[in-house]
Tab-separated table of C-alpha atoms and ligand atoms in Angstrom:
chain	number	residue	atom	x	y	z
A	1	MET	CA	-14.690	-17.318	-10.206
A	2	PRO	CA	-12.400	-17.290	-7.146
A	3	THR	CA	-14.268	-16.152	-4.064
A	4	VAL	CA	-12.570	-14.992	-0.871
A	5	HIS	CA	-14.285	-15.773	2.399
A	6	ALA	CA	-13.828	-12.230	3.667
A	7	ARG	CA	-15.377	-9.822	6.070
A	8	PRO	CA	-18.100	-8.651	6.007
A	9	TYR	CA	-19.138	-11.202	3.322
A	10	ASP	CA	-17.788	-13.137	0.336
A	11	PHE	CA	-15.601	-11.287	-2.194
A	12	PRO	CA	-15.708	-12.848	-5.689
A	13	PHE	CA	-13.136	-11.541	-8.167
A	14	ASP	CA	-11.905	-12.221	-11.688
A	15	PRO	CA	-8.070	-12.323	-11.636
A	16	ALA	CA	-7.994	-10.841	-15.162
A	17	HIS	CA	-9.662	-7.715	-13.803
A	18	THR	CA	-7.887	-7.559	-10.457
A	19	ALA	CA	-4.707	-5.779	-9.356
A	20	VAL	CA	-2.606	-6.292	-6.275
A	21	VAL	CA	-1.676	-2.813	-5.047
A	22	MET	CA	1.378	-2.898	-2.780
A	23	ILE	CA	1.629	0.402	-0.968
A	24	ASP	CA	4.990	2.028	-0.204
A	25	MET	CA	7.073	-0.999	0.871
A	26	GLN	CA	10.106	1.279	0.907
A	27	ARG	CA	13.271	1.354	2.967
A	28	ASP	CA	12.239	4.834	4.160
A	29	PHE	CA	9.390	3.247	6.109
A	30	LEU	CA	10.823	-0.150	7.088
A	31	GLU	CA	14.482	0.522	7.860
A	32	PRO	CA	16.291	2.495	10.559
A	33	GLY	CA	17.416	5.917	9.361
A	34	GLY	CA	14.493	6.524	7.021
A	35	PHE	CA	11.429	8.758	7.112
A	36	GLY	CA	9.455	6.490	9.444
A	37	ALA	CA	12.301	6.464	11.946
A	38	MET	CA	12.740	10.243	11.661
A	39	LEU	CA	9.110	10.536	12.742
A	40	GLY	CA	9.984	8.682	15.942
A	41	ASN	CA	8.499	5.304	15.085
A	42	ASP	CA	9.688	1.786	15.894
A	43	VAL	CA	10.209	0.683	12.293
A	44	SER	CA	10.802	-2.948	13.288
A	45	LEU	CA	7.017	-3.314	13.627
A	46	LEU	CA	6.593	-3.332	9.832
A	47	ARG	CA	9.076	-6.041	8.806
A	48	PRO	CA	6.974	-9.079	9.841
A	49	ILE	CA	4.573	-8.598	6.907
A	50	VAL	CA	7.312	-8.896	4.257
A	51	PRO	CA	7.077	-12.709	3.790
A	52	ALA	CA	3.297	-12.529	3.314
A	53	CYS	CA	3.724	-9.663	0.834
A	54	VAL	CA	6.210	-11.806	-1.116
A	55	ARG	CA	3.639	-14.624	-1.239
A	56	LEU	CA	0.861	-12.244	-2.332
A	57	LEU	CA	2.943	-10.878	-5.215
A	58	ALA	CA	3.967	-14.386	-6.274
A	59	LEU	CA	0.323	-15.455	-6.272
A	60	ALA	CA	-0.657	-12.407	-8.324
A	61	ARG	CA	1.981	-13.130	-10.959
A	62	ALA	CA	1.093	-16.824	-11.065
A	63	LYS	CA	-2.618	-16.111	-11.499
A	64	GLY	CA	-2.334	-13.283	-14.029
A	65	MET	CA	-3.280	-10.412	-11.760
A	66	ALA	CA	-1.728	-6.998	-12.346
A	67	VAL	CA	0.887	-5.892	-9.813
A	68	ILE	CA	1.225	-2.237	-8.868
A	69	HIS	CA	3.848	-0.935	-6.452
A	70	THR	CA	3.348	2.565	-5.115
A	71	GLN	CA	6.226	4.664	-3.847
A	72	GLU	CA	5.826	7.775	-1.701
A	73	ALA	CA	8.646	10.020	-2.916
A	74	HIS	CA	9.277	13.518	-4.167
A	75	ASP	CA	11.356	14.891	-7.002
A	76	ALA	CA	14.812	16.194	-6.203
A	77	GLN	CA	13.659	19.834	-6.207
A	78	LEU	CA	10.712	18.965	-3.897
A	79	ALA	CA	8.547	20.717	-6.491
A	80	ASP	CA	5.759	18.198	-5.796
A	81	CYS	CA	6.038	18.441	-1.985
A	82	PRO	CA	3.655	20.914	-0.389
A	83	PRO	CA	5.486	23.104	2.149
A	84	SER	CA	2.904	21.979	4.711
A	85	LYS	CA	4.012	18.355	4.279
A	86	ARG	CA	7.690	19.246	4.605
A	87	ALA	CA	7.076	21.332	7.725
A	88	ARG	CA	4.925	18.743	9.491
A	89	GLY	CA	6.541	17.370	12.624
A	90	ALA	CA	9.228	20.066	12.683
A	91	LEU	CA	11.809	17.340	12.063
A	92	SER	CA	15.521	18.053	12.397
A	93	CYS	CA	15.998	15.664	9.452
A	94	GLY	CA	12.845	15.765	7.344
A	95	ILE	CA	11.736	15.379	3.729
A	96	GLY	CA	14.560	16.340	1.365
A	97	ASP	CA	17.242	16.455	4.046
A	98	PRO	CA	20.315	14.195	3.880
A	99	GLY	CA	20.005	11.196	6.182
A	100	PRO	CA	21.531	7.729	6.596
A	101	LEU	CA	19.455	6.413	3.634
A	102	GLY	CA	20.109	9.451	1.441
A	103	ARG	CA	17.773	12.407	1.076
A	104	VAL	CA	14.612	11.562	2.986
A	105	LEU	CA	11.644	10.527	0.805
A	106	VAL	CA	13.301	11.733	-2.420
A	107	ALA	CA	12.990	9.626	-5.580
A	108	GLY	CA	16.173	7.857	-6.607
A	109	GLU	CA	17.676	7.927	-3.111
A	110	PRO	CA	18.340	4.597	-1.320
A	111	GLY	CA	15.572	5.211	1.205
A	112	ALA	CA	12.913	5.704	-1.447
A	113	GLY	CA	13.701	2.311	-2.927
A	114	PHE	CA	11.737	-0.836	-2.165
A	115	VAL	CA	12.874	-3.379	0.398
A	116	PRO	CA	15.005	-5.993	-1.393
A	117	GLU	CA	12.484	-8.822	-1.026
A	118	LEU	CA	9.814	-6.812	-2.852
A	119	LEU	CA	11.665	-5.295	-5.789
A	120	PRO	CA	9.419	-4.711	-8.809
A	121	GLN	CA	9.693	-7.347	-11.533
A	122	PRO	CA	9.262	-6.966	-15.312
A	123	GLY	CA	5.601	-6.325	-16.070
A	124	ASP	CA	4.867	-4.693	-12.711
A	125	VAL	CA	3.736	-1.066	-12.595
A	126	VAL	CA	5.688	1.317	-10.341
A	127	LEU	CA	3.776	4.433	-9.407
A	128	ARG	CA	5.452	7.351	-7.653
A	129	LYS	CA	3.060	9.417	-5.587
A	130	PRO	CA	3.533	12.697	-3.709
A	131	GLY	CA	0.709	12.169	-1.228
A	132	LYS	CA	-0.654	9.534	1.084
A	133	GLY	CA	-3.480	8.344	-1.164
A	134	ALA	CA	-2.250	6.697	-4.385
A	135	PHE	CA	-4.878	8.428	-6.544
A	136	HIS	CA	-3.895	11.973	-5.539
A	137	ALA	CA	-1.844	13.657	-8.295
A	138	THR	CA	-1.084	10.350	-10.065
A	139	SER	CA	-2.317	8.456	-13.134
A	140	LEU	CA	-3.449	5.437	-11.109
A	141	ASP	CA	-7.116	5.724	-12.133
A	142	ALA	CA	-6.125	5.937	-15.820
A	143	ILE	CA	-3.748	2.967	-15.454
A	144	LEU	CA	-6.465	0.814	-13.865
A	145	HIS	CA	-9.023	1.871	-16.488
A	146	ALA	CA	-6.628	1.061	-19.316
A	147	GLN	CA	-6.143	-2.451	-17.956
A	148	GLY	CA	-9.805	-3.071	-17.229
A	149	ILE	CA	-9.150	-3.413	-13.516
A	150	THR	CA	-12.243	-3.361	-11.313
A	151	HIS	CA	-11.031	-5.136	-8.153
A	152	LEU	CA	-8.067	-4.330	-5.913
A	153	LEU	CA	-6.252	-6.478	-3.339
A	154	ILE	CA	-4.430	-3.956	-1.161
A	155	GLY	CA	-1.424	-4.366	1.141
A	156	GLY	CA	1.561	-2.350	2.310
A	157	VAL	CA	2.340	0.349	4.837
A	158	THR	CA	1.138	1.980	6.849
A	159	THR	CA	-2.361	0.688	7.362
A	160	GLU	CA	-3.923	3.865	8.719
A	161	VAL	CA	-1.991	6.336	6.555
A	162	CYS	CA	-1.280	5.450	2.928
A	163	VAL	CA	-3.155	2.130	2.814
A	164	GLN	CA	-6.353	3.503	4.290
A	165	SER	CA	-6.217	6.717	2.221
A	166	THR	CA	-5.748	4.718	-0.976
A	167	MET	CA	-8.543	2.262	-0.180
A	168	ARG	CA	-10.952	5.105	0.535
A	169	GLU	CA	-9.979	6.918	-2.666
A	170	ALA	CA	-10.425	3.687	-4.653
A	171	ASN	CA	-13.789	2.925	-3.078
A	172	ASP	CA	-15.093	6.382	-4.006
A	173	ARG	CA	-13.965	5.759	-7.592
A	174	GLY	CA	-15.993	2.550	-7.803
A	175	TYR	CA	-13.307	-0.081	-7.286
A	176	GLU	CA	-14.110	-3.159	-5.188
A	177	CYS	CA	-11.340	-3.271	-2.604
A	178	LEU	CA	-10.114	-5.969	-0.254
A	179	LEU	CA	-7.544	-5.180	2.427
A	180	VAL	CA	-5.174	-8.126	2.859
A	181	THR	CA	-4.897	-7.912	6.615
A	182	ASP	CA	-1.579	-9.696	7.163
A	183	CYS	CA	0.043	-7.920	4.213
A	184	ALA	CA	-0.438	-4.504	5.834
A	185	ALA	CA	1.053	-3.043	8.988
A	186	SER	CA	1.264	0.068	11.112
A	187	TYR	CA	3.691	1.498	13.648
A	188	PHE	CA	0.606	1.406	15.889
A	189	PRO	CA	-0.912	-2.108	15.980
A	190	GLN	CA	-4.096	-0.725	17.507
A	191	PHE	CA	-4.532	1.573	14.500
A	192	HIS	CA	-4.100	-1.383	12.123
A	193	ALA	CA	-6.816	-3.293	13.956
A	194	ALA	CA	-9.107	-0.263	14.022
A	195	VAL	CA	-8.728	0.345	10.286
A	196	VAL	CA	-9.690	-3.241	9.497
A	197	GLU	CA	-12.855	-2.778	11.548
A	198	MET	CA	-13.629	0.603	9.933
A	199	MET	CA	-13.325	-0.756	6.394
A	200	VAL	CA	-15.691	-3.684	6.891
A	201	ALA	CA	-18.220	-2.067	9.230
A	202	GLN	CA	-21.631	-0.980	7.975
A	203	GLY	CA	-21.828	-3.768	5.381
A	204	GLY	CA	-18.371	-3.032	4.004
A	205	ILE	CA	-18.787	0.720	3.750
A	206	VAL	CA	-15.234	0.989	2.374
A	207	GLY	CA	-14.600	-2.613	1.367
A	208	TRP	CA	-13.606	-6.094	2.441
A	209	ALA	CA	-10.827	-7.584	4.584
A	210	ALA	CA	-9.268	-11.037	4.720
A	211	PRO	CA	-5.898	-12.627	5.487
A	212	LEU	CA	-3.685	-13.908	2.677
A	213	ALA	CA	-4.571	-17.533	3.450
A	214	GLU	CA	-8.169	-16.863	2.427
A	215	ILE	CA	-7.034	-15.479	-0.943
A	216	GLU	CA	-4.819	-18.519	-1.473
A	217	ARG	CA	-7.750	-20.751	-0.506
A	218	ALA	CA	-9.943	-19.014	-3.101
A	219	PHE	CA	-7.641	-20.446	-5.778
A	220	ALA	CA	-7.316	-23.905	-4.236
B	1	TIU	N1	3.917	7.935	8.728
B	1	TIU	C1	3.192	6.930	8.288
B	1	TIU	O1	2.630	6.146	9.038
B	1	TIU	N2	3.072	6.709	6.948
B	1	TIU	C2	3.513	7.542	5.938
B	1	TIU	O2	4.017	8.628	6.147
B	1	TIU	N3	3.383	7.068	4.650
B	1	TIU	C3	2.793	5.858	4.329
B	1	TIU	O3	1.964	5.314	5.033
B	1	TIU	N4	3.207	5.267	3.209
């Protein structure tokens, strides 16, 4: 069985029961004019992980692991967007408003789409989610159960918001989770680093962490 030399200790996993979960690699978070930019962030900080994410997805497909892309987006009526979420930040151009990438964080708009390098391929699962955690108000748990998935390799953006929320939700549901450290990024590098430490502290209280090279090495 492939075993990743991870923190805080080795992470063995069966590819047939493992999914790569790629969190919210959307134009709204990575490109100027999207939701991340509206929040006042330097969105250029997220782009450097894209090549590693491409390699992780290619490895997953080559080794028979499930691939799940999550997408933070709301329906056109914003029926699944709590007013509290829409109001947060008091943005002049916020969720549902027309912006340079279409209506901000609305499904089907250009900004809600994935960055071109990471478009879903046939056989991948695409999961729209209204919250930060991918288990909240979605069928993710049922999808993983149906496919016999017990282990998750998690990447995407941003590390301390949707990635961390999802990893914590998954850990509480009994999934063994590894954060792929160079396939995740934050607008705040210090938050990314802190999350990695939080996940693996206390004997892996939330899970494991390792860079992509260690996952590739596990298959070598
Ligand atoms: N703002 C921020 O850092 N993240 C989000 O709003 N969503 C995700 O992390 N996907």
